[in-house]
Amino acid sequence: MKKMVLVSLTVLVFTVCLGLNSAGAEGWSGHHRGQPGAVGDRMLERLVSLNLTDAQKHSVAVILKQHRDEFRTLAKQTRDARKQLFGQLRADPLSEDAIKQAFHQVSADEEQLVLLRARVFHELKGALTAEQLAKLDECRPKPPEGAKAKTGERVSLADEWIDSHSK
């Protein structure tokens, strides 16, 4: 029975998080567009690692179910707004006003997703113990080792390329 409940919760959480991840929007961790890793995978791993009681699993599932459609709607809006922005960036002729308008739409949609995530996380916190919340904070995704150095390397390579070909 416990295994069945865990599998059901896992499927539900994965489904909700998949909607978030497909949007490419910021995840619970603040990372976005696959940097560094999938939003749904991380949140699912973090929730499952908390060893929730059956009652907590039910509470978490109810909370996620209440917001699932809103997440999916906002995720689609954000994805569509990004497509519009990228289309404007490549459009001929260049229209800075159209780019600004598309950017503002992406920003507004991202803001709604961040606020929804915050509200849902606040609700989820109510279903967790102090120990589980501490564990959740401990397992927050950290930037991969050497990420800062790799960024510096990429900037340096770009600078080298630009300097060598702009003489």
XYZ file of C-alpha atoms in Angstrom:
167
model
C 0.000 0.000 0.000
C 2.783 2.440 0.920
C 4.534 1.651 -2.337
C 1.340 2.402 -4.278
C 0.939 5.771 -2.533
C 4.586 6.658 -3.164
C 4.288 5.749 -6.839
C 1.074 7.776 -7.139
C 2.669 10.800 -5.465
C 5.743 10.462 -7.630
C 3.675 10.396 -10.806
C 1.613 13.406 -9.693
C 4.619 15.484 -8.686
C 6.462 14.525 -11.853
C 3.468 15.514 -13.984
C 3.179 18.919 -12.317
C 6.902 19.527 -12.454
C 7.078 18.395 -16.065
C 4.701 21.224 -16.883
C 7.086 23.627 -15.190
C 10.111 22.192 -16.894
C 8.546 22.241 -20.342
C 8.087 25.962 -19.974
C 11.783 26.387 -19.459
C 10.914 28.821 -16.749
C 12.725 29.265 -13.501
C 12.537 26.349 -11.193
C 12.154 26.209 -7.450
C 15.915 26.564 -7.232
C 15.991 29.748 -9.253
C 17.802 28.085 -12.163
C 16.165 28.233 -15.537
C 16.204 26.715 -18.989
C 17.988 23.572 -17.925
C 20.717 25.373 -16.015
C 21.971 23.139 -14.444
C 19.362 20.410 -14.659
C 15.694 19.826 -15.048
C 13.309 21.615 -12.722
C 10.907 18.695 -12.366
C 13.642 16.167 -11.715
C 15.158 18.224 -8.928
C 11.930 19.067 -7.163
C 10.751 15.479 -7.381
C 14.045 14.223 -5.968
C 13.885 16.772 -3.153
C 10.311 15.916 -2.170
C 10.851 12.169 -2.327
C 14.015 12.487 -0.233
C 11.983 13.930 2.668
C 10.441 10.559 3.591
C 6.948 12.000 3.775
C 4.286 10.295 5.848
C 1.163 9.104 4.063
C -0.722 12.112 5.429
C 2.001 14.463 4.144
C 2.004 12.778 0.748
C -1.729 13.359 0.564
C -1.378 17.021 1.624
C 1.409 17.662 -0.877
C -0.534 15.949 -3.659
C -3.649 18.006 -2.901
C -1.667 21.254 -2.926
C 0.042 20.398 -6.210
C -3.223 19.273 -7.771
C -4.900 22.553 -6.794
C -2.293 24.507 -8.746
C -1.506 22.097 -11.581
C -3.718 23.756 -14.209
C -2.496 27.231 -13.289
C 1.132 26.068 -13.607
C 0.438 24.545 -16.994
C -1.376 27.636 -18.255
C 1.361 30.005 -17.095
C 4.058 27.702 -18.441
C 2.437 27.690 -21.878
C 1.983 31.477 -21.807
C 5.643 31.922 -20.902
C 6.793 29.515 -23.588
C 4.654 31.289 -26.200
C 5.881 34.719 -25.059
C 9.496 33.570 -25.409
C 8.826 32.296 -28.919
C 7.342 35.686 -29.763
C 10.390 37.464 -28.325
C 12.849 35.270 -30.218
C 10.854 35.861 -33.391
C 11.084 39.621 -32.864
C 14.838 39.403 -32.261
C 15.279 37.883 -35.728
C 12.609 39.887 -37.558
C 13.321 42.147 -40.512
C 13.150 45.030 -40.231
C 14.383 45.446 -36.664
C 11.705 46.915 -34.401
C 12.998 47.876 -30.982
C 9.474 48.710 -29.853
C 8.226 45.233 -30.804
C 11.198 43.653 -29.031
C 10.530 45.716 -25.906
C 6.858 44.769 -25.945
C 7.659 41.061 -26.371
C 10.285 41.263 -23.623
C 7.828 42.897 -21.227
C 5.348 40.083 -21.889
C 7.987 37.438 -21.097
C 8.892 39.350 -17.946
C 5.253 39.598 -16.832
C 4.676 35.877 -17.444
C 7.893 34.925 -15.618
C 6.804 37.118 -12.707
C 3.487 35.288 -12.480
C 5.293 31.927 -12.485
C 7.681 33.038 -9.738
C 4.803 34.295 -7.608
C 2.847 31.082 -8.127
C 5.892 29.008 -7.204
C 6.335 31.078 -4.051
C 2.671 30.654 -3.058
C 2.744 26.905 -3.679
C 6.031 26.493 -1.844
C 4.578 28.441 1.088
C 1.612 26.042 1.145
C 3.914 23.019 0.891
C 5.953 24.276 3.840
C 2.825 24.016 5.969
C 2.717 20.270 5.327
C 6.350 19.662 6.303
C 8.085 19.328 9.650
C 10.914 21.611 10.758
C 13.368 18.779 10.090
C 12.029 18.242 6.576
C 12.249 21.962 5.846
C 15.858 21.970 7.040
C 16.604 18.970 4.826
C 14.913 20.711 1.903
C 17.190 23.715 2.402
C 20.248 21.461 2.672
C 19.528 19.724 -0.603
C 19.018 22.939 -2.546
C 20.806 22.645 -5.862
C 24.175 24.328 -5.854
C 26.000 25.560 -8.917
C 28.269 22.897 -10.341
C 31.865 23.084 -9.221
C 33.912 25.229 -11.507
C 30.879 26.932 -13.057
C 32.305 30.385 -12.372
C 35.651 29.391 -13.884
C 33.944 27.916 -16.964
C 32.015 31.152 -17.470
C 35.277 33.081 -17.252
C 36.856 30.715 -19.772
C 33.969 31.200 -22.214
C 34.187 34.979 -21.908
C 37.952 34.810 -22.432
C 37.536 32.603 -25.527
C 34.907 34.956 -26.918
C 37.159 37.950 -26.294
C 40.069 36.194 -28.008
C 37.937 35.327 -31.025
C 36.531 38.857 -31.295
C 39.964 40.453 -30.918
C 41.641 38.136 -33.433
C 38.963 38.628 -36.096
C 38.312 42.326 -35.642
C 41.823 43.550 -36.523
